[in-house]
Amino acid sequence: MKKYNLSKNITTVMLAWAMLIMPLAAFGQTRISMPKNKYKVQDDVRIGREASAQVQQQMPILNDSETTRYVQDVGRRLVDAIPSQFQQPGFQYNFSVVNARDINAFALPGGPMYVNRGMIEAARTEGEMAGVMAHELAHVALRHGTAQATQQSKPLNQLGTIGLILGGAILGGQQGAQLGALGAQAIVTKYSREYETQADILGAQIMATAGYDPRDLANMFRTIEQQSGGQRAPQWLSSHPNPGNRYNNINREAQLLGISRNATQDTREFQRIQSKLSRMSRAQSMEEIARNQQNGRGGYGQGQNPMANGRYSSRVQLPSSRMRVFSSGNFIQMNVPDNWQEFPTQDSVWFAPQGAYGNQGITHGAMIGMVQSRSNNLQQATEDYVNGLMQGENNYLRQAANYSRTTLGGRNAYATTLSGRSPLTNRNEVVNVITTQLRNGNLFYVVAVAPENEASNYNYAFRNMLRSIRLGD
Ligand SMILES: [Zn+2]
């Protein structure tokens, strides 16, 4: 089974200039118009889900239910305060905490939001933390990710293949560049000044409706600025450039909105969560996370093969009967033989024992991953995938069995078998492919590989793997 990589285009989203905001004092607040957008609301949802699955896979999500619940509560309160004309019934807002020390937060089209632990620790009050979240929510509600794509000079009809438009740029600046792959192949993009102004104004309005003091959004920008330098360099500011007079503009909007005397500025709960976080072991910076992944068992960089250091051997250890649990965020959990190493690449994870992997792929082991599919029909999507698999490096493989129906992770699935003489082992190779659909319509696949004359030794391991798969998308 040779290495098989889908190439994906990374498209830099260009921004155009448009005035979208006009003050209308008569309404007591600035009126905002939805920017022009040629994409369907469902496109936002789909792109966001795909990106989110990759973020879950590649970023350390803080595993603390109390903190997560707290951030979710603040998030829901803000979501409820989004003005009705910007509510999208198809959007699913949800909130996760990334266990990274950088001061950052990002929201993906359609609703998934990630707040770094460093951002929560940097905020002085709940109101300041909520300010960042309200600003991010405003980008999502106004569909700025796809609106930006709409303004691109090239027609972007290949939305399905560009990978992602990460609304609000996950990773700004230098670290962002290093983490190109980590951030779900982040298209590191800055919003235009207009969109920034819109997000500031709508963010302030959401704050006020939710019962926060909108001036805390302005205060948070100052708080973040003060923390510049060092390892917690505020990436957030580079992906949300100051449109000019940001602080004053937000405060002016706050005056228009009127500030309630009862507005929430801080809560005991926020202080408790903050002190809980400060007692946890130090979070890594995004740079450290990326470096560890590069040096560790799997490199994520484009064009890099994490298995390149391996040497093929004619004697490969049998799969251990002891299984260990492999999991990737909430996205997937499954058993793999104890003696198989794992090699994550951009869109797949390979598993193989010593002697069975190298720069050309694997001779014994398995691979899981997902691909974007053109078709919503599982059989069609499976055929597309399998036909793609048998081209290029793997053109020695032929389909050896018809498609059959099965289940994977409790979902309908298709299975087929390929075989052919492997140029790596010079022996006949059997490749079992099992596919199912993810909720976002993408195809999830498991590919199991072994030489034909050893296949019986792998049945137990493969069956165990397949039976144990849990998908959390
Ligand atoms: Zn912004």
Coordinates of C-alpha atoms and ligand atoms in Angstrom, one line a residue:
M1 CA 0.0 0.0 0.0
K2 CA 1.8 3.1 -1.1
K3 CA 1.4 6.5 0.1
Y4 CA -1.6 8.2 -1.2
N5 CA -2.1 11.8 -0.6
L6 CA -4.8 14.0 -1.8
S7 CA -3.6 17.4 -2.8
K8 CA -5.6 20.3 -1.7
N9 CA -5.4 23.8 -2.8
I10 CA -4.7 26.4 -0.3
T11 CA -6.3 29.5 -1.6
T12 CA -5.5 32.8 -0.2
V13 CA -8.6 34.8 0.2
M14 CA -8.4 38.3 -1.1
L15 CA -10.2 41.0 0.5
A16 CA -12.0 43.9 -1.2
W17 CA -13.1 47.2 0.1
A18 CA -16.7 47.9 0.8
M19 CA -18.5 50.2 3.1
L20 CA -21.1 48.3 4.9
I21 CA -21.7 50.3 8.0
M22 CA -23.8 53.4 8.3
P23 CA -24.6 55.1 11.5
L24 CA -28.3 55.6 12.1
A25 CA -28.5 57.4 15.4
A26 CA -32.3 57.3 15.2
F27 CA -32.2 53.6 15.9
G28 CA -30.0 54.1 18.9
Q29 CA -27.4 51.9 17.4
T30 CA -25.4 51.5 14.3
R31 CA -27.2 49.5 11.6
I32 CA -25.2 46.7 10.0
S33 CA -26.0 45.1 6.7
M34 CA -25.1 41.6 5.9
P35 CA -22.2 41.6 3.3
K36 CA -22.9 40.3 -0.1
N37 CA -22.5 36.5 -0.2
K38 CA -23.0 34.1 -3.0
Y39 CA -22.6 31.0 -0.9
K40 CA -25.4 29.1 0.7
V41 CA -25.8 29.1 4.4
Q42 CA -25.2 25.4 4.2
D43 CA -21.7 26.0 2.7
D44 CA -20.8 27.9 5.9
V45 CA -22.0 25.0 8.0
R46 CA -20.2 22.4 5.9
I47 CA -16.9 24.3 5.8
G48 CA -17.0 24.9 9.5
R49 CA -17.7 21.3 10.3
E50 CA -14.9 20.0 8.2
A51 CA -12.4 22.5 9.7
S52 CA -13.7 21.8 13.1
A53 CA -13.1 18.0 12.7
Q54 CA -9.5 18.8 11.8
V55 CA -9.0 21.2 14.6
Q56 CA -10.3 18.6 17.1
Q57 CA -7.8 16.2 15.6
Q58 CA -4.8 18.4 15.6
M59 CA -5.1 20.8 18.5
P60 CA -5.0 19.9 22.2
I61 CA -8.5 20.4 23.5
L62 CA -8.6 21.2 27.2
N63 CA -10.1 18.2 29.0
D64 CA -11.8 20.0 31.8
S65 CA -15.6 19.7 31.8
E66 CA -16.1 22.6 34.3
T67 CA -14.1 25.1 32.2
T68 CA -15.7 23.9 29.0
R69 CA -19.2 24.2 30.5
Y70 CA -18.5 27.6 31.8
V71 CA -17.2 28.9 28.4
Q72 CA -20.2 27.2 26.7
D73 CA -22.6 29.0 29.1
V74 CA -21.1 32.4 28.3
G75 CA -21.2 31.5 24.6
R76 CA -24.9 30.5 24.7
R77 CA -25.8 33.7 26.5
L78 CA -24.1 35.6 23.7
V79 CA -25.6 33.5 20.9
D80 CA -29.1 34.2 22.2
A81 CA -28.3 37.9 21.9
I82 CA -27.5 37.8 18.2
P83 CA -30.0 40.1 16.5
S84 CA -32.8 38.1 14.9
Q85 CA -31.9 39.3 11.4
F86 CA -28.5 37.7 11.8
Q87 CA -29.7 34.4 13.3
Q88 CA -29.2 31.4 11.0
P89 CA -31.3 28.4 12.0
G90 CA -28.8 26.1 10.3
F91 CA -25.8 27.3 12.4
Q92 CA -24.7 25.3 15.3
Y93 CA -22.7 27.3 17.7
N94 CA -20.5 25.4 20.0
F95 CA -17.5 26.2 22.2
S96 CA -14.3 24.4 23.0
V97 CA -11.2 25.4 24.9
V98 CA -7.8 24.8 23.3
N99 CA -5.1 24.0 25.9
A100 CA -2.6 26.5 24.5
R101 CA -1.0 29.4 26.2
D102 CA -1.2 31.9 23.3
I103 CA -3.8 34.6 23.5
N104 CA -6.0 33.5 20.7
A105 CA -9.5 32.5 19.8
F106 CA -11.2 31.7 16.5
A107 CA -14.6 30.9 15.2
L108 CA -15.3 28.8 12.1
P109 CA -18.0 29.4 9.6
G110 CA -21.3 28.0 10.8
G111 CA -20.6 28.2 14.5
P112 CA -17.7 26.2 16.0
M113 CA -15.6 28.4 18.3
Y114 CA -12.3 27.7 19.9
V115 CA -11.1 29.8 22.8
N116 CA -7.5 29.3 23.9
R117 CA -6.8 28.8 27.5
G118 CA -4.3 31.7 27.2
M119 CA -7.1 34.0 26.2
I120 CA -9.2 33.1 29.3
E121 CA -6.2 33.6 31.5
A122 CA -5.3 37.0 29.9
A123 CA -8.8 38.4 30.3
R124 CA -9.3 40.5 33.5
T125 CA -13.0 39.8 33.8
E126 CA -15.7 37.7 32.4
G127 CA -16.9 40.7 30.4
E128 CA -13.5 40.9 28.6
M129 CA -13.5 37.2 27.7
A130 CA -17.1 37.6 26.5
G131 CA -16.0 40.6 24.4
V132 CA -13.6 38.4 22.4
M133 CA -16.3 35.8 22.0
A134 CA -18.9 38.3 20.9
H135 CA -16.6 39.7 18.3
E136 CA -15.9 36.2 16.9
L137 CA -19.6 35.4 17.0
A138 CA -20.3 38.6 14.9
H139 CA -17.9 37.4 12.2
V140 CA -19.7 34.0 12.1
A141 CA -23.2 35.5 12.1
L142 CA -22.3 38.0 9.3
R143 CA -20.8 35.0 7.4
H144 CA -17.6 36.9 6.9
G145 CA -15.7 33.8 5.8
T146 CA -17.8 33.1 2.7
A147 CA -18.5 36.8 2.2
Q148 CA -14.7 37.2 1.8
A149 CA -14.6 34.3 -0.6
T150 CA -17.4 36.0 -2.6
Q151 CA -15.2 39.0 -3.0
Q152 CA -12.4 37.0 -4.4
S153 CA -11.4 38.0 -7.9
K154 CA -11.4 34.4 -9.1
P155 CA -14.7 32.6 -9.0
L156 CA -14.7 30.3 -6.1
N157 CA -16.9 27.6 -7.4
Q158 CA -14.4 25.0 -6.1
L159 CA -15.5 25.7 -2.6
G160 CA -15.6 22.0 -2.0
T161 CA -12.0 21.6 -2.9
I162 CA -10.3 24.6 -1.4
G163 CA -10.3 22.9 1.9
L164 CA -11.3 25.5 4.3
I165 CA -12.0 29.1 4.8
L166 CA -11.2 29.6 8.3
G167 CA -13.3 32.5 9.4
G168 CA -11.2 34.6 11.6
A169 CA -7.9 33.0 10.8
I170 CA -6.9 30.5 13.3
L171 CA -3.3 31.4 13.4
G172 CA -1.9 34.7 12.6
G173 CA 1.6 35.8 12.0
Q174 CA 4.8 33.7 12.2
Q175 CA 3.4 30.9 14.3
G176 CA 0.5 30.7 11.9
A177 CA 2.8 30.2 9.0
Q178 CA 4.6 27.4 10.8
L179 CA 1.3 25.8 11.7
G180 CA -0.1 25.9 8.2
A181 CA -0.9 22.3 8.4
L182 CA -1.8 22.1 12.0
G183 CA -4.5 24.6 11.8
A184 CA -6.4 22.3 9.5
Q185 CA -4.4 23.6 6.6
A186 CA -5.5 27.0 7.8
I187 CA -5.9 29.6 5.2
V188 CA -4.3 32.2 7.3
T189 CA -6.4 35.1 6.5
K190 CA -7.0 38.4 8.0
Y191 CA -10.4 40.0 7.9
S192 CA -10.7 43.3 6.1
R193 CA -11.0 46.5 8.1
E194 CA -14.6 46.7 7.2
Y195 CA -15.4 43.3 8.5
E196 CA -13.4 44.1 11.6
T197 CA -15.4 47.3 12.1
Q198 CA -18.6 45.3 11.6
A199 CA -17.6 42.6 14.1
D200 CA -16.7 45.3 16.6
I201 CA -20.0 47.1 16.3
L202 CA -22.2 43.9 16.2
G203 CA -20.0 42.4 18.9
A204 CA -20.8 45.5 21.1
Q205 CA -24.5 45.1 20.3
I206 CA -24.5 41.5 21.2
M207 CA -22.7 42.3 24.5
A208 CA -25.3 44.8 25.4
T209 CA -28.2 42.6 24.6
A210 CA -26.6 39.7 26.5
G211 CA -26.4 42.0 29.6
Y212 CA -22.6 42.7 29.4
D213 CA -21.0 46.0 29.3
P214 CA -20.0 46.5 25.6
R215 CA -17.0 48.6 26.7
D216 CA -15.4 45.4 27.9
L217 CA -14.9 44.5 24.3
A218 CA -12.8 47.6 23.9
N219 CA -11.1 47.0 27.2
M220 CA -10.1 43.5 26.0
F221 CA -8.2 44.9 23.1
R222 CA -6.2 47.0 25.5
T223 CA -5.6 44.1 27.8
I224 CA -4.4 42.0 24.9
E225 CA -2.1 44.7 23.7
Q226 CA -0.5 45.1 27.1
Q227 CA 0.5 41.4 27.0
S228 CA 2.4 41.7 23.7
G229 CA 5.8 40.0 23.5
G230 CA 7.0 36.8 24.9
Q231 CA 5.5 33.4 24.2
R232 CA 2.0 34.5 24.7
A233 CA 2.3 37.0 21.8
P234 CA -1.3 38.0 21.0
Q235 CA -1.9 36.3 17.7
W236 CA -5.5 37.4 17.9
L237 CA -4.6 40.9 17.1
S238 CA -2.8 40.0 14.0
S239 CA -5.7 38.1 12.6
H240 CA -8.1 40.9 13.7
P241 CA -6.3 44.0 12.5
N242 CA -7.3 47.3 14.1
P243 CA -9.5 49.1 11.6
G244 CA -8.4 52.4 13.2
N245 CA -9.9 54.0 16.3
R246 CA -11.2 50.7 17.4
Y247 CA -11.2 51.5 21.1
N248 CA -13.1 54.8 20.5
N249 CA -15.5 53.3 18.0
I250 CA -16.6 50.6 20.3
N251 CA -17.0 53.0 23.2
R252 CA -19.0 55.3 21.0
E253 CA -21.3 52.4 20.1
A254 CA -21.6 51.6 23.8
Q255 CA -22.9 55.1 24.4
L256 CA -25.4 54.7 21.6
L257 CA -26.6 51.4 23.1
G258 CA -26.7 52.8 26.6
I259 CA -25.0 50.9 29.4
S260 CA -27.1 49.1 31.9
R261 CA -26.1 49.6 35.5
N262 CA -26.7 45.9 36.0
A263 CA -24.4 44.9 33.2
T264 CA -22.2 41.9 34.1
Q265 CA -18.6 42.8 34.3
D266 CA -17.1 40.1 36.3
T267 CA -18.4 36.9 38.0
R268 CA -17.1 34.7 40.8
E269 CA -17.3 31.8 38.4
F270 CA -14.9 33.5 36.0
Q271 CA -12.4 34.1 38.8
R272 CA -12.8 30.5 40.0
I273 CA -12.1 29.1 36.5
Q274 CA -9.2 31.4 36.0
S275 CA -7.6 30.3 39.3
K276 CA -8.3 26.7 38.4
L277 CA -6.5 27.2 35.0
S278 CA -3.5 28.8 36.8
R279 CA -3.1 25.8 38.9
M280 CA -3.0 23.4 36.0
S281 CA 0.3 22.4 34.4
R282 CA 1.6 25.0 32.0
A283 CA 0.0 25.0 28.6
Q284 CA 2.2 24.7 25.6
S285 CA 2.3 27.5 23.0
M286 CA 1.1 26.7 19.5
E287 CA 4.7 26.9 18.4
E288 CA 5.7 24.2 20.8
I289 CA 2.7 22.1 19.8
A290 CA 3.8 22.3 16.2
R291 CA 7.4 21.7 16.9
N292 CA 6.6 18.6 18.9
Q293 CA 4.5 17.3 16.2
Q294 CA 7.3 17.9 13.6
N295 CA 9.9 16.1 15.8
G296 CA 7.7 13.5 17.2
R297 CA 6.1 10.5 15.6
G298 CA 4.3 12.4 13.0
G299 CA 5.1 15.5 10.9
Y300 CA 2.2 17.4 9.6
G301 CA 3.9 19.5 7.1
Q302 CA 2.8 19.4 3.6
G303 CA 4.8 17.1 1.4
Q304 CA 6.5 15.5 4.4
N305 CA 6.2 11.8 5.0
P306 CA 6.2 11.0 8.6
M307 CA 7.1 7.4 7.8
A308 CA 10.2 8.4 5.8
N309 CA 12.6 7.2 8.5
G310 CA 11.3 3.7 8.5
R311 CA 13.1 0.8 6.9
Y312 CA 11.3 -2.1 5.2
S313 CA 12.1 -5.5 6.6
S314 CA 11.2 -9.0 5.4
R315 CA 10.5 -9.9 9.0
V316 CA 7.7 -8.0 10.4
Q317 CA 6.4 -8.6 13.9
L318 CA 2.9 -10.1 14.1
P319 CA 0.2 -7.7 15.4
S320 CA 0.2 -7.8 19.1
S321 CA -3.0 -9.3 20.6
R322 CA -2.9 -6.5 23.2
M323 CA -4.7 -3.5 21.8
R324 CA -4.3 0.1 22.8
V325 CA -6.8 2.9 22.3
F326 CA -6.1 5.5 19.7
S327 CA -8.2 8.6 19.8
S328 CA -8.1 12.0 18.2
G329 CA -10.0 14.6 20.0
N330 CA -13.6 13.8 20.1
F331 CA -13.5 12.8 16.5
I332 CA -12.5 9.2 16.6
Q333 CA -11.6 6.5 19.0
M334 CA -10.5 2.9 18.2
N335 CA -8.3 0.0 19.2
V336 CA -5.0 -0.6 17.5
P337 CA -2.4 -3.3 18.2
D338 CA -0.1 -2.3 20.9
N339 CA 3.0 -2.7 18.7
W340 CA 1.8 -0.5 15.8
Q341 CA 3.1 3.0 15.6
E342 CA 1.0 5.8 14.4
F343 CA 1.9 8.4 11.7
P344 CA -0.5 11.3 11.3
T345 CA -0.5 13.1 8.0
Q346 CA -2.6 16.0 6.9
D347 CA -5.7 14.0 6.1
S348 CA -5.0 10.5 7.4
V349 CA -3.3 8.5 10.1
W350 CA -1.3 5.5 9.3
F351 CA -0.6 2.6 11.6
A352 CA 2.2 0.1 11.1
P353 CA 4.7 -2.0 13.0
Q354 CA 8.5 -1.7 12.8
G355 CA 9.8 -2.9 9.4
A356 CA 6.5 -2.3 7.7
Y357 CA 6.6 1.4 7.0
G358 CA 8.9 3.7 5.1
N359 CA 9.0 6.5 2.6
Q360 CA 6.8 4.6 0.2
G361 CA 4.0 3.7 2.5
I362 CA 3.2 0.6 4.4
T363 CA 3.4 -3.2 3.8
H364 CA 1.5 -4.3 6.9
G365 CA -0.9 -2.2 8.9
A366 CA -3.8 0.2 8.4
M367 CA -4.8 3.7 7.5
I368 CA -7.8 5.8 8.5
G369 CA -8.8 9.2 7.2
M370 CA -11.4 11.3 5.5
V371 CA -11.8 12.8 2.1
Q372 CA -14.2 15.3 0.7
S373 CA -16.7 13.6 -1.5
R374 CA -18.5 14.9 -4.5
S375 CA -21.4 12.7 -3.9
N376 CA -23.8 12.5 -0.9
N377 CA -24.4 8.9 -2.0
L378 CA -22.2 6.6 0.1
Q379 CA -21.8 4.0 -2.7
Q380 CA -20.9 6.6 -5.3
A381 CA -18.5 8.4 -2.9
T382 CA -16.9 5.0 -2.0
E383 CA -16.4 4.1 -5.7
D384 CA -14.8 7.5 -6.3
Y385 CA -12.5 7.0 -3.4
V386 CA -11.6 3.4 -4.4
N387 CA -11.0 4.4 -8.0
G388 CA -8.7 7.2 -6.9
L389 CA -6.9 4.8 -4.6
M390 CA -6.0 2.5 -7.4
Q391 CA -4.4 5.2 -9.5
G392 CA -0.9 6.6 -9.4
E393 CA 1.3 5.0 -6.8
N394 CA -1.1 2.2 -6.2
N395 CA -1.9 1.3 -9.8
Y396 CA -0.8 -2.3 -9.1
L397 CA -4.0 -2.8 -7.2
R398 CA -7.2 -4.2 -8.7
Q399 CA -10.6 -4.6 -7.2
A400 CA -10.9 -8.3 -6.1
A401 CA -14.4 -8.3 -4.7
N402 CA -17.7 -6.5 -5.3
Y403 CA -18.8 -3.8 -2.9
S404 CA -20.7 -5.2 0.1
R405 CA -22.7 -3.5 2.7
T406 CA -21.6 -3.5 6.3
T407 CA -21.5 -1.2 9.3
L408 CA -18.8 1.0 10.8
G409 CA -19.2 2.8 14.0
G410 CA -22.9 2.0 13.9
R411 CA -23.4 3.6 10.5
N412 CA -24.0 2.1 7.1
A413 CA -20.8 1.3 5.4
Y414 CA -19.4 -0.3 2.3
A415 CA -16.5 -2.7 2.1
T416 CA -14.4 -4.0 -0.8
T417 CA -11.1 -5.8 -1.3
L418 CA -8.3 -4.9 -3.6
S419 CA -5.3 -6.9 -4.4
G420 CA -2.1 -6.9 -6.5
R421 CA 1.6 -7.6 -6.4
S422 CA 3.2 -5.0 -4.2
P423 CA 6.4 -3.5 -5.6
L424 CA 7.5 -3.1 -2.0
T425 CA 7.4 -6.7 -1.0
N426 CA 7.1 -8.4 -4.4
R427 CA 4.3 -10.4 -2.9
N428 CA 0.6 -10.3 -3.5
E429 CA -1.0 -7.8 -1.2
V430 CA -4.6 -7.7 0.1
V431 CA -6.1 -4.4 0.9
N432 CA -9.5 -4.1 2.6
V433 CA -11.3 -0.8 2.3
I434 CA -14.3 0.1 4.5
T435 CA -16.0 3.4 4.2
T436 CA -18.8 5.3 5.8
Q437 CA -20.1 8.8 5.8
L438 CA -19.5 11.6 8.3
R439 CA -22.2 13.9 9.3
N440 CA -20.7 16.6 7.1
G441 CA -21.1 14.4 4.1
N442 CA -17.4 13.6 3.9
L443 CA -16.2 10.0 3.5
F444 CA -14.4 8.3 6.3
Y445 CA -12.3 5.3 5.4
V446 CA -10.4 2.5 6.9
V447 CA -7.8 0.7 4.8
A448 CA -6.2 -2.5 6.1
V449 CA -3.1 -3.8 4.4
A450 CA -1.3 -7.2 4.6
P451 CA 0.6 -9.5 2.3
E452 CA -1.8 -12.3 1.1
N453 CA 0.2 -15.1 2.6
E454 CA 0.2 -13.5 6.1
A455 CA -3.4 -12.2 5.9
S456 CA -4.8 -14.7 8.3
N457 CA -2.5 -13.4 11.0
Y458 CA -4.1 -10.0 10.6
N459 CA -7.8 -10.9 10.7
Y460 CA -8.1 -10.6 14.5
A461 CA -6.4 -7.2 14.6
F462 CA -8.4 -5.8 11.7
R463 CA -11.7 -7.0 13.0
N464 CA -11.0 -5.7 16.5
M465 CA -10.0 -2.3 15.0
L466 CA -13.2 -2.1 12.9
R467 CA -15.5 -3.2 15.7
S468 CA -14.0 -0.7 18.1
I469 CA -14.4 2.4 16.0
R470 CA -16.4 5.2 17.5
L471 CA -17.0 8.4 15.5
G472 CA -17.9 11.5 17.4
D473 CA -18.6 13.9 14.5
Ligands
ZN1 ZN -12.2 40.2 14.0

